[in-house]
PDB file of C-alpha atoms in Angstrom:
ATOM      1  CA  MET I  20       8.343   8.060   7.939  1.00  0.00           C
ATOM      2  CA  TRP I  21       5.879   6.652  10.493  1.00  0.00           C
ATOM      3  CA  PRO I  22       2.459   5.440   9.304  1.00  0.00           C
ATOM      4  CA  PHE I  23      -0.849   6.330  10.956  1.00  0.00           C
ATOM      5  CA  LEU I  24      -4.310   4.844  10.529  1.00  0.00           C
ATOM      6  CA  LEU I  25      -6.898   7.386   9.395  1.00  0.00           C
ATOM      7  CA  LEU I  26     -10.529   6.451  10.123  1.00  0.00           C
ATOM      8  CA  LEU I  27     -13.644   8.103   8.692  1.00  0.00           C
ATOM      9  CA  VAL I  28     -16.836   7.337  10.612  1.00  0.00           C
ATOM     10  CA  THR I  29     -20.355   8.098   9.387  1.00  0.00           C
ATOM     11  CA  LEU I  30     -23.205   7.699  11.847  1.00  0.00           C
ATOM     12  CA  LEU I  31     -26.889   8.347  12.365  1.00  0.00           C
ATOM     13  CA  LEU I  32     -27.706  10.078  15.630  1.00  0.00           C
ATOM     14  CA  SER I  33     -30.664   9.012  17.743  1.00  0.00           C
ATOM     15  CA  THR I  34     -29.562  11.199  20.660  1.00  0.00           C
ATOM     16  CA  ALA I  35     -27.135  14.072  20.979  1.00  0.00           C
ATOM     17  CA  ALA I  36     -23.521  12.959  20.678  1.00  0.00           C
ATOM     18  CA  THR I  37     -20.318  14.841  21.373  1.00  0.00           C
ATOM     19  CA  LEU I  38     -19.197  14.905  17.756  1.00  0.00           C
ATOM     20  CA  PRO I  39     -18.441  18.242  16.086  1.00  0.00           C
ATOM     21  CA  SER I  40     -18.468  17.394  12.402  1.00  0.00           C
ATOM     22  CA  GLU I  41     -20.049  17.826   9.026  1.00  0.00           C
ATOM     23  CA  ALA I  42     -23.758  17.036   9.280  1.00  0.00           C
ATOM     24  CA  LEU I  43     -26.453  16.085   6.797  1.00  0.00           C
ATOM     25  CA  ASN I  44     -30.158  15.671   7.480  1.00  0.00           C
ATOM     26  CA  VAL I  45     -31.366  12.381   5.984  1.00  0.00           C
ATOM     27  CA  ARG I  46     -35.018  11.353   6.343  1.00  0.00           C
ATOM     28  CA  GLY I  47     -35.353  13.618   9.353  1.00  0.00           C
ATOM     29  CA  HIS I  48     -32.303  12.134  11.072  1.00  0.00           C
ATOM     30  CA  LEU I  49     -28.944  13.757  11.628  1.00  0.00           C
ATOM     31  CA  LEU I  50     -26.179  12.066   9.657  1.00  0.00           C
ATOM     32  CA  LYS I  51     -22.663  13.001  10.728  1.00  0.00           C
ATOM     33  CA  SER I  52     -19.145  12.050   9.728  1.00  0.00           C
ATOM     34  CA  LYS I  53     -15.840  12.511  11.507  1.00  0.00           C
ATOM     35  CA  THR I  54     -12.212  11.645  10.776  1.00  0.00           C
ATOM     36  CA  PHE I  55      -9.871  10.251  13.440  1.00  0.00           C
ATOM     37  CA  LEU I  56      -6.112   9.694  13.394  1.00  0.00           C
ATOM     38  CA  SER I  57      -4.408   6.886  15.308  1.00  0.00           C
ATOM     39  CA  PRO I  58      -1.114   7.313  17.161  1.00  0.00           C
ATOM     40  CA  ALA I  59       1.975   6.783  15.018  1.00  0.00           C
ATOM     41  CA  ILE I  60       2.792   3.150  14.192  1.00  0.00           C
ATOM     42  CA  PHE I  61       6.547   2.574  14.386  1.00  0.00           C
ATOM     43  CA  LEU I  62       7.921  -0.026  11.970  1.00  0.00           C
ATOM     44  CA  ARG I  63      11.316  -1.107  10.694  1.00  0.00           C
ATOM     45  CA  PRO I  64      11.951  -3.219   7.568  1.00  0.00           C
ATOM     46  CA  GLY I  65      10.693  -6.753   8.250  1.00  0.00           C
ATOM     47  CA  SER I  66       9.039  -5.862  11.552  1.00  0.00           C
ATOM     48  CA  VAL I  67       5.459  -6.509  12.656  1.00  0.00           C
ATOM     49  CA  SER I  68       3.158  -4.206  14.596  1.00  0.00           C
ATOM     50  CA  ASN I  69       0.076  -5.346  16.505  1.00  0.00           C
ATOM     51  CA  LYS I  70      -1.428  -2.390  18.334  1.00  0.00           C
ATOM     52  CA  ILE I  71      -4.572  -2.345  20.477  1.00  0.00           C
ATOM     53  CA  TYR I  72      -5.868   1.082  21.477  1.00  0.00           C
ATOM     54  CA  PHE I  73      -8.487   1.333  24.229  1.00  0.00           C
ATOM     55  CA  ASP I  74     -11.014   4.086  24.927  1.00  0.00           C
ATOM     56  CA  VAL I  75     -10.563   5.558  21.459  1.00  0.00           C
ATOM     57  CA  ALA I  76     -12.274   8.932  21.091  1.00  0.00           C
ATOM     58  CA  PHE I  77     -14.861   7.752  18.580  1.00  0.00           C
ATOM     59  CA  PRO I  78     -18.492   8.972  18.720  1.00  0.00           C
ATOM     60  CA  LYS I  79     -20.277   8.532  22.054  1.00  0.00           C
ATOM     61  CA  GLY I  80     -23.941   8.047  22.821  1.00  0.00           C
ATOM     62  CA  HIS I  81     -26.747   5.857  21.510  1.00  0.00           C
ATOM     63  CA  ILE I  82     -26.049   5.939  17.783  1.00  0.00           C
ATOM     64  CA  ALA I  83     -26.302   3.904  14.592  1.00  0.00           C
ATOM     65  CA  LEU I  84     -23.188   3.445  12.463  1.00  0.00           C
ATOM     66  CA  LYS I  85     -23.575   3.767   8.696  1.00  0.00           C
ATOM     67  CA  SER I  86     -19.959   3.332   7.552  1.00  0.00           C
ATOM     68  CA  PHE I  87     -16.417   2.981   8.864  1.00  0.00           C
ATOM     69  CA  ASP I  88     -13.586   3.560   6.387  1.00  0.00           C
ATOM     70  CA  ALA I  89      -9.826   3.556   6.874  1.00  0.00           C
ATOM     71  CA  GLU I  90      -6.635   4.768   5.205  1.00  0.00           C
ATOM     72  CA  VAL I  91      -2.946   4.393   6.105  1.00  0.00           C
ATOM     73  CA  VAL I  92      -1.170   7.749   5.841  1.00  0.00           C
ATOM     74  CA  ASP I  93       2.207   9.216   6.731  1.00  0.00           C
ATOM     75  CA  GLU I  94       2.846  12.132   9.083  1.00  0.00           C
ATOM     76  CA  HIS I  95       1.859  14.547   6.301  1.00  0.00           C
ATOM     77  CA  GLY I  96      -1.451  12.813   5.601  1.00  0.00           C
ATOM     78  CA  VAL I  97      -0.210  11.257   2.346  1.00  0.00           C
ATOM     79  CA  PRO I  98      -1.492   7.693   1.691  1.00  0.00           C
ATOM     80  CA  VAL I  99       1.172   5.008   2.207  1.00  0.00           C
ATOM     81  CA  PRO I 100       1.281   2.219  -0.434  1.00  0.00           C
ATOM     82  CA  LEU I 101       1.015  -1.420   0.616  1.00  0.00           C
ATOM     83  CA  HIS I 102       4.513  -2.285  -0.593  1.00  0.00           C
ATOM     84  CA  GLU I 103       5.847   0.132   2.038  1.00  0.00           C
ATOM     85  CA  THR I 104       3.463  -0.715   4.904  1.00  0.00           C
ATOM     86  CA  TYR I 105       1.190  -3.720   4.472  1.00  0.00           C
ATOM     87  CA  LEU I 106      -2.074  -3.371   6.374  1.00  0.00           C
ATOM     88  CA  HIS I 107      -3.095  -6.891   7.350  1.00  0.00           C
ATOM     89  CA  HIS I 108      -6.214  -5.686   9.123  1.00  0.00           C
ATOM     90  CA  TRP I 109      -7.842  -3.076  11.296  1.00  0.00           C
ATOM     91  CA  VAL I 110     -10.855  -3.850  13.474  1.00  0.00           C
ATOM     92  CA  VAL I 111     -13.044  -1.824  15.828  1.00  0.00           C
ATOM     93  CA  GLU I 112     -15.504  -2.949  18.480  1.00  0.00           C
ATOM     94  CA  PRO I 113     -17.102  -1.554  21.640  1.00  0.00           C
ATOM     95  CA  TYR I 114     -16.336  -3.034  25.051  1.00  0.00           C
ATOM     96  CA  TYR I 115     -17.503  -2.875  28.667  1.00  0.00           C
ATOM     97  CA  ILE I 116     -15.548  -2.002  31.815  1.00  0.00           C
ATOM     98  CA  PRO I 117     -16.636  -2.092  35.485  1.00  0.00           C
ATOM     99  CA  LYS I 118     -18.587   1.016  36.467  1.00  0.00           C
ATOM    100  CA  GLY I 119     -16.414   3.722  37.960  1.00  0.00           C
ATOM    101  CA  ALA I 120     -13.187   2.099  36.778  1.00  0.00           C
ATOM    102  CA  ASP I 121     -10.432   4.143  35.178  1.00  0.00           C
ATOM    103  CA  ALA I 122     -10.356   3.066  31.533  1.00  0.00           C
ATOM    104  CA  ALA I 123      -6.626   3.729  31.270  1.00  0.00           C
ATOM    105  CA  GLU I 124      -5.860   1.502  34.267  1.00  0.00           C
ATOM    106  CA  THR I 125      -8.376  -1.282  33.659  1.00  0.00           C
ATOM    107  CA  LYS I 126      -6.619  -4.579  32.977  1.00  0.00           C
ATOM    108  CA  LEU I 127      -7.384  -6.488  29.809  1.00  0.00           C
ATOM    109  CA  SER I 128      -8.764  -9.370  31.895  1.00  0.00           C
ATOM    110  CA  LYS I 129     -11.451  -7.051  33.329  1.00  0.00           C
ATOM    111  CA  ILE I 130     -12.701  -5.921  29.930  1.00  0.00           C
ATOM    112  CA  ILE I 131     -15.781  -7.539  28.382  1.00  0.00           C
ATOM    113  CA  PRO I 132     -15.835  -7.125  24.583  1.00  0.00           C
ATOM    114  CA  ARG I 133     -19.210  -6.323  23.078  1.00  0.00           C
ATOM    115  CA  ARG I 134     -19.180  -8.820  20.245  1.00  0.00           C
ATOM    116  CA  ASN I 135     -21.335  -8.827  17.148  1.00  0.00           C
ATOM    117  CA  SER I 136     -24.077 -11.446  16.893  1.00  0.00           C
ATOM    118  CA  GLY I 137     -22.461 -13.437  14.080  1.00  0.00           C
ATOM    119  CA  VAL I 138     -21.461 -17.090  13.978  1.00  0.00           C
ATOM    120  CA  CYS I 139     -17.731 -16.371  14.512  1.00  0.00           C
ATOM    121  CA  LYS I 140     -18.085 -13.851  17.321  1.00  0.00           C
ATOM    122  CA  THR I 141     -15.529 -15.580  19.561  1.00  0.00           C
ATOM    123  CA  THR I 142     -12.763 -14.944  17.012  1.00  0.00           C
ATOM    124  CA  LEU I 143     -14.231 -12.289  14.693  1.00  0.00           C
ATOM    125  CA  GLY I 144     -16.254 -10.186  17.091  1.00  0.00           C
ATOM    126  CA  GLN I 145     -15.527  -6.805  15.551  1.00  0.00           C
ATOM    127  CA  TYR I 146     -18.212  -4.465  14.266  1.00  0.00           C
ATOM    128  CA  TYR I 147     -16.060  -3.186  11.403  1.00  0.00           C
ATOM    129  CA  GLY I 148     -12.722  -4.176   9.951  1.00  0.00           C
ATOM    130  CA  LEU I 149     -10.891  -4.831   6.693  1.00  0.00           C
ATOM    131  CA  GLY I 150      -7.344  -5.304   5.396  1.00  0.00           C
ATOM    132  CA  SER I 151      -5.350  -4.319   2.334  1.00  0.00           C
ATOM    133  CA  GLU I 152      -8.591  -3.969   0.357  1.00  0.00           C
ATOM    134  CA  THR I 153      -9.892  -1.213   2.619  1.00  0.00           C
ATOM    135  CA  ARG I 154      -9.354   1.689   0.181  1.00  0.00           C
ATOM    136  CA  HIS I 155     -11.729   0.319  -2.447  1.00  0.00           C
ATOM    137  CA  THR I 156     -14.241  -1.708  -0.437  1.00  0.00           C
ATOM    138  CA  ALA I 157     -17.585  -0.215   0.554  1.00  0.00           C
ATOM    139  CA  THR I 158     -18.711  -0.387   4.198  1.00  0.00           C
ATOM    140  CA  TRP I 159     -21.938   1.621   3.875  1.00  0.00           C
ATOM    141  CA  VAL I 160     -24.943   0.083   5.642  1.00  0.00           C
ATOM    142  CA  PRO I 161     -27.962   0.571   3.351  1.00  0.00           C
ATOM    143  CA  ASP I 162     -31.032   2.509   4.458  1.00  0.00           C
ATOM    144  CA  PRO I 163     -33.038   2.096   6.587  1.00  0.00           C
ATOM    145  CA  TYR I 164     -30.472   0.101   8.569  1.00  0.00           C
ATOM    146  CA  GLY I 165     -27.588   0.978  10.857  1.00  0.00           C
ATOM    147  CA  ILE I 166     -25.372  -0.839  13.353  1.00  0.00           C
ATOM    148  CA  GLU I 167     -26.572   0.132  16.828  1.00  0.00           C
ATOM    149  CA  VAL I 168     -24.063   0.926  19.569  1.00  0.00           C
ATOM    150  CA  GLY I 169     -24.187   2.738  22.894  1.00  0.00           C
ATOM    151  CA  ASP I 170     -27.500   1.306  24.120  1.00  0.00           C
ATOM    152  CA  PRO I 171     -27.574   2.182  27.851  1.00  0.00           C
ATOM    153  CA  VAL I 172     -29.746  -0.875  28.569  1.00  0.00           C
ATOM    154  CA  ALA I 173     -27.296  -3.360  27.026  1.00  0.00           C
ATOM    155  CA  PRO I 174     -24.275  -3.443  29.437  1.00  0.00           C
ATOM    156  CA  PRO I 175     -23.913  -6.402  31.834  1.00  0.00           C
ATOM    157  CA  GLU I 176     -24.739  -5.650  35.455  1.00  0.00           C
ATOM    158  CA  GLY I 177     -22.087  -3.527  37.110  1.00  0.00           C
ATOM    159  CA  HIS I 178     -20.502  -2.480  33.810  1.00  0.00           C
ATOM    160  CA  GLU I 179     -20.689   0.397  31.373  1.00  0.00           C
ATOM    161  CA  GLU I 180     -20.004   0.526  27.656  1.00  0.00           C
ATOM    162  CA  LYS I 181     -16.686   2.119  26.782  1.00  0.00           C
ATOM    163  CA  GLN I 182     -16.464   2.941  23.110  1.00  0.00           C
ATOM    164  CA  TRP I 183     -14.126   2.006  21.347  1.00  0.00           C
ATOM    165  CA  LEU I 184     -11.324  -0.532  20.934  1.00  0.00           C
ATOM    166  CA  LEU I 185      -9.122  -0.303  17.822  1.00  0.00           C
ATOM    167  CA  ASN I 186      -6.726  -3.067  16.724  1.00  0.00           C
ATOM    168  CA  VAL I 187      -4.237  -2.435  13.896  1.00  0.00           C
ATOM    169  CA  PHE I 188      -2.317  -5.561  12.900  1.00  0.00           C
ATOM    170  CA  GLN I 189       0.244  -6.411  10.263  1.00  0.00           C
ATOM    171  CA  ILE I 190       0.492 -10.179   9.740  1.00  0.00           C
ATOM    172  CA  ASP I 191      -1.259 -13.453  10.625  1.00  0.00           C
ATOM    173  CA  ILE I 192      -1.310 -17.055   9.296  1.00  0.00           C
ATOM    174  CA  GLU I 193      -4.628 -18.811   8.735  1.00  0.00           C
ATOM    175  CA  TYR I 194      -4.109 -21.431   6.003  1.00  0.00           C
ATOM    176  CA  GLN I 195      -1.726 -22.223   3.171  1.00  0.00           C
ATOM    177  CA  VAL I 196      -2.229 -22.574  -0.573  1.00  0.00           C
ATOM    178  CA  GLU I 197       0.173 -25.016  -2.196  1.00  0.00           C
ATOM    179  CA  LYS I 198       1.491 -24.536  -5.712  1.00  0.00           C
ATOM    180  CA  CYS I 199      -0.596 -26.442  -8.229  1.00  0.00           C
ATOM    181  CA  SER I 200       0.660 -29.666  -9.764  1.00  0.00           C
ATOM    182  CA  SER I 201       1.962 -29.984 -13.308  1.00  0.00           C
ATOM    183  CA  GLU I 202      -1.178 -31.963 -14.166  1.00  0.00           C
ATOM    184  CA  ASP I 203      -3.479 -29.172 -12.977  1.00  0.00           C
ATOM    185  CA  ARG I 204      -1.310 -26.588 -14.712  1.00  0.00           C
ATOM    186  CA  ALA I 205      -1.639 -28.503 -17.978  1.00  0.00           C
ATOM    187  CA  LYS I 206      -5.422 -28.379 -17.559  1.00  0.00           C
ATOM    188  CA  ASN I 207      -5.283 -24.662 -16.705  1.00  0.00           C
ATOM    189  CA  ASP I 208      -6.841 -25.521 -13.345  1.00  0.00           C
ATOM    190  CA  CYS I 209      -4.589 -23.765 -10.842  1.00  0.00           C
ATOM    191  CA  VAL I 210      -7.309 -22.686  -8.416  1.00  0.00           C
ATOM    192  CA  HIS I 211      -7.284 -23.676  -4.755  1.00  0.00           C
ATOM    193  CA  VAL I 212     -10.759 -23.962  -3.221  1.00  0.00           C
ATOM    194  CA  GLN I 213     -11.370 -23.842   0.529  1.00  0.00           C
ATOM    195  CA  VAL I 214     -14.866 -24.557   1.846  1.00  0.00           C
ATOM    196  CA  ALA I 215     -16.259 -23.862   5.310  1.00  0.00           C
ATOM    197  CA  LYS I 216     -19.750 -24.250   6.774  1.00  0.00           C
ATOM    198  CA  GLN I 217     -21.373 -22.346   9.626  1.00  0.00           C
ATOM    199  CA  ILE I 218     -24.818 -22.494  11.205  1.00  0.00           C
ATOM    200  CA  LEU I 219     -26.602 -19.140  11.258  1.00  0.00           C
ATOM    201  CA  PRO I 220     -28.415 -18.927  14.610  1.00  0.00           C
ATOM    202  CA  ARG I 221     -30.953 -16.316  13.485  1.00  0.00           C
ATOM    203  CA  GLY I 222     -32.195 -15.626  10.004  1.00  0.00           C
ATOM    204  CA  GLY I 223     -33.472 -12.575   8.188  1.00  0.00           C
ATOM    205  CA  ASP I 224     -32.721 -10.462   5.136  1.00  0.00           C
ATOM    206  CA  ILE I 225     -29.124 -10.172   3.948  1.00  0.00           C
ATOM    207  CA  VAL I 226     -28.612  -6.462   3.232  1.00  0.00           C
ATOM    208  CA  PHE I 227     -24.810  -6.373   2.859  1.00  0.00           C
ATOM    209  CA  GLY I 228     -22.030  -8.843   2.118  1.00  0.00           C
ATOM    210  CA  VAL I 229     -18.293  -8.744   1.399  1.00  0.00           C
ATOM    211  CA  ALA I 230     -15.347 -11.164   1.539  1.00  0.00           C
ATOM    212  CA  HIS I 231     -11.838 -10.652   2.881  1.00  0.00           C
ATOM    213  CA  GLN I 232      -8.838 -12.317   1.220  1.00  0.00           C
ATOM    214  CA  HIS I 233      -5.091 -11.841   0.910  1.00  0.00           C
ATOM    215  CA  SER I 234      -2.868 -11.580  -2.156  1.00  0.00           C
ATOM    216  CA  GLY I 235      -3.544 -14.518  -4.440  1.00  0.00           C
ATOM    217  CA  GLY I 236      -7.251 -14.441  -3.678  1.00  0.00           C
ATOM    218  CA  ILE I 237      -9.633 -14.527  -6.623  1.00  0.00           C
ATOM    219  CA  GLY I 238     -12.879 -14.086  -4.756  1.00  0.00           C
ATOM    220  CA  ALA I 239     -15.307 -15.852  -2.464  1.00  0.00           C
ATOM    221  CA  SER I 240     -18.972 -16.767  -2.466  1.00  0.00           C
ATOM    222  CA  LEU I 241     -21.606 -17.441   0.165  1.00  0.00           C
ATOM    223  CA  HIS I 242     -24.252 -20.112  -0.366  1.00  0.00           C
ATOM    224  CA  GLY I 243     -27.421 -21.169   1.395  1.00  0.00           C
ATOM    225  CA  GLU I 244     -28.177 -24.650   2.654  1.00  0.00           C
ATOM    226  CA  ASP I 245     -29.740 -25.601  -0.682  1.00  0.00           C
ATOM    227  CA  GLY I 246     -26.711 -24.351  -2.613  1.00  0.00           C
ATOM    228  CA  ARG I 247     -28.283 -21.084  -3.783  1.00  0.00           C
ATOM    229  CA  LEU I 248     -25.881 -18.182  -4.229  1.00  0.00           C
ATOM    230  CA  LEU I 249     -26.388 -15.513  -1.572  1.00  0.00           C
ATOM    231  CA  CYS I 250     -23.466 -13.219  -2.387  1.00  0.00           C
ATOM    232  CA  GLU I 251     -20.293 -13.247  -4.457  1.00  0.00           C
ATOM    233  CA  SER I 252     -17.354 -10.969  -3.663  1.00  0.00           C
ATOM    234  CA  VAL I 253     -14.555 -10.617  -6.229  1.00  0.00           C
ATOM    235  CA  ALA I 254     -11.034  -9.307  -5.637  1.00  0.00           C
ATOM    236  CA  THR I 255      -9.636  -6.267  -7.461  1.00  0.00           C
ATOM    237  CA  TYR I 256      -5.862  -6.029  -7.933  1.00  0.00           C
ATOM    238  CA  GLY I 257      -3.757  -2.936  -8.337  1.00  0.00           C
ATOM    239  CA  GLU I 258      -1.721  -2.281 -11.454  1.00  0.00           C
ATOM    240  CA  GLY I 259       0.736   0.423 -10.405  1.00  0.00           C
ATOM    241  CA  ARG I 260       2.865   1.728  -7.545  1.00  0.00           C
ATOM    242  CA  GLU I 261       0.722   4.470  -6.026  1.00  0.00           C
ATOM    243  CA  ALA I 262      -1.347   3.992  -2.867  1.00  0.00           C
ATOM    244  CA  GLY I 263      -4.640   2.310  -3.684  1.00  0.00           C
ATOM    245  CA  ASN I 264      -3.343   0.808  -6.938  1.00  0.00           C
ATOM    246  CA  GLU I 265      -0.424  -1.368  -5.808  1.00  0.00           C
ATOM    247  CA  GLU I 266       0.463  -4.073  -8.314  1.00  0.00           C
ATOM    248  CA  GLY I 267       0.142  -7.594  -6.932  1.00  0.00           C
ATOM    249  CA  TYR I 268      -2.012  -6.573  -3.963  1.00  0.00           C
ATOM    250  CA  ILE I 269      -5.751  -6.854  -3.416  1.00  0.00           C
ATOM    251  CA  VAL I 270      -6.913  -3.241  -3.262  1.00  0.00           C
ATOM    252  CA  GLY I 271     -10.658  -3.826  -3.151  1.00  0.00           C
ATOM    253  CA  MET I 272     -13.411  -6.422  -2.829  1.00  0.00           C
ATOM    254  CA  SER I 273     -16.781  -6.138  -4.542  1.00  0.00           C
ATOM    255  CA  THR I 274     -19.805  -5.950  -2.241  1.00  0.00           C
ATOM    256  CA  CYS I 275     -23.407  -7.161  -2.295  1.00  0.00           C
ATOM    257  CA  TYR I 276     -26.349  -4.882  -1.506  1.00  0.00           C
ATOM    258  CA  PRO I 277     -29.471  -7.014  -2.039  1.00  0.00           C
ATOM    259  CA  LYS I 278     -32.810  -5.268  -1.871  1.00  0.00           C
ATOM    260  CA  PRO I 279     -34.342  -6.136   1.527  1.00  0.00           C
ATOM    261  CA  GLY I 280     -36.523  -9.193   1.229  1.00  0.00           C
ATOM    262  CA  THR I 281     -34.868 -10.557  -1.924  1.00  0.00           C
ATOM    263  CA  VAL I 282     -32.069 -12.575  -0.280  1.00  0.00           C
ATOM    264  CA  THR I 283     -33.205 -14.270   2.911  1.00  0.00           C
ATOM    265  CA  VAL I 284     -31.762 -16.864   5.273  1.00  0.00           C
ATOM    266  CA  SER I 285     -33.561 -18.930   7.891  1.00  0.00           C
ATOM    267  CA  ASP I 286     -32.964 -19.516  11.588  1.00  0.00           C
ATOM    268  CA  GLY I 287     -30.460 -22.353  11.953  1.00  0.00           C
ATOM    269  CA  GLU I 288     -29.622 -22.462   8.245  1.00  0.00           C
ATOM    270  CA  ALA I 289     -26.223 -23.913   7.322  1.00  0.00           C
ATOM    271  CA  LEU I 290     -24.279 -21.417   5.203  1.00  0.00           C
ATOM    272  CA  THR I 291     -21.268 -22.333   3.071  1.00  0.00           C
ATOM    273  CA  VAL I 292     -18.324 -20.058   2.304  1.00  0.00           C
ATOM    274  CA  VAL I 293     -16.250 -20.933  -0.777  1.00  0.00           C
ATOM    275  CA  SER I 294     -12.881 -19.161  -0.947  1.00  0.00           C
ATOM    276  CA  ASN I 295     -10.887 -19.312  -4.208  1.00  0.00           C
ATOM    277  CA  TYR I 296      -7.163 -18.593  -4.500  1.00  0.00           C
ATOM    278  CA  SER I 297      -4.815 -18.804  -7.437  1.00  0.00           C
ATOM    279  CA  SER I 298      -2.371 -21.664  -6.931  1.00  0.00           C
ATOM    280  CA  GLU I 299      -0.014 -20.631  -9.709  1.00  0.00           C
ATOM    281  CA  ARG I 300       2.433 -20.280  -6.831  1.00  0.00           C
ATOM    282  CA  GLN I 301       2.410 -21.034  -3.115  1.00  0.00           C
ATOM    283  CA  HIS I 302       0.682 -18.581  -0.766  1.00  0.00           C
ATOM    284  CA  THR I 303       1.110 -18.656   3.000  1.00  0.00           C
ATOM    285  CA  GLY I 304      -0.888 -16.854   5.643  1.00  0.00           C
ATOM    286  CA  VAL I 305      -4.047 -16.487   3.571  1.00  0.00           C
ATOM    287  CA  MET I 306      -7.589 -15.926   4.790  1.00  0.00           C
ATOM    288  CA  GLY I 307     -11.069 -16.507   3.430  1.00  0.00           C
ATOM    289  CA  LEU I 308     -13.636 -14.589   5.460  1.00  0.00           C
ATOM    290  CA  PHE I 309     -17.150 -13.500   4.567  1.00  0.00           C
ATOM    291  CA  TYR I 310     -18.973 -10.679   6.345  1.00  0.00           C
ATOM    292  CA  ILE I 311     -22.732 -10.232   6.089  1.00  0.00           C
ATOM    293  CA  LEU I 312     -25.305  -7.979   7.713  1.00  0.00           C
ATOM    294  CA  VAL I 313     -28.621  -9.706   8.402  1.00  0.00           C
ATOM    295  CA  ALA I 314     -31.701  -7.637   9.238  1.00  0.00           C
ATOM    296  CA  GLU I 315     -34.196  -9.589  11.303  1.00  0.00           C
ATOM    297  CA  HIS I 316     -37.640  -9.965   9.765  1.00  0.00           C
ATOM    298  CA  GLU I 317     -39.396  -8.356  12.723  1.00  0.00           C
ATOM    299  CA  GLN I 318     -37.107  -5.322  12.424  1.00  0.00           C
ATOM    300  CA  GLN I 319     -37.967  -5.032   8.760  1.00  0.00           C
ATOM    301  CA  SER I 320     -41.688  -4.982   9.545  1.00  0.00           C
ATOM    302  CA  GLN I 321     -41.214  -2.126  12.010  1.00  0.00           C
ATOM    303  CA  LEU I 322     -39.271   0.158   9.651  1.00  0.00           C
TER     304      LEU I 322
END
């Protein structure tokens, strides 16, 4: 049995795109969705796979993405549970290549990734991406927003945008959670807390938020400079053996969808991420990420 990554893309078309699919007219715009299947991912017990696929046949043209969902399936399209194939993460992002170059022959060193505009874009530049929680974590961008790609004005001089790059990865080590002490256990205080701060270069309205954690994670929260809570994302664990409900694994993370204008951040504001893990036992290779979508105030006034 070889696993595949199944991706469902929903987008809002601003120009015609080569995407035969189901279509729905929303507010006068054409909303389309399409499912894509990755090449087979070959794994043996204990092995690791880190695949990067270039020039993936995702939607072309000047479009706005509304959601990007994924599922690991076998050759028959049946979902594969995490205890058989653990999905550490999948990420997608556009990239640029020199004009006229053959995408298949372009060297990695010649590619310019089109990163998001977040504070961690040098390491987390993807537009979409999740991990084991992908089956039960929403990625929908609320109306009237969408993630713009394919702008013909955007490429650097001498380059063209080549959508898309897909990375499917199995394992990584970010930080370690040590087992709690006997003193903490006696106080029922076996929670490991990791805190990180980042400066947000440009402010606006937070319209979406979600955390990413590994097994052992309890949840994470995002706070403003004054300590106010901006978003809290809580882990959901499976209770069975079937795909999407695997016991001991995070199978979903709760999301935040604030009404535009109700949760705002300022230019240059220092944001704090608080990641909580159970320390009942040791956990290695854990992560505590927080993704947010920020709509600029001037964009809000134009919509």
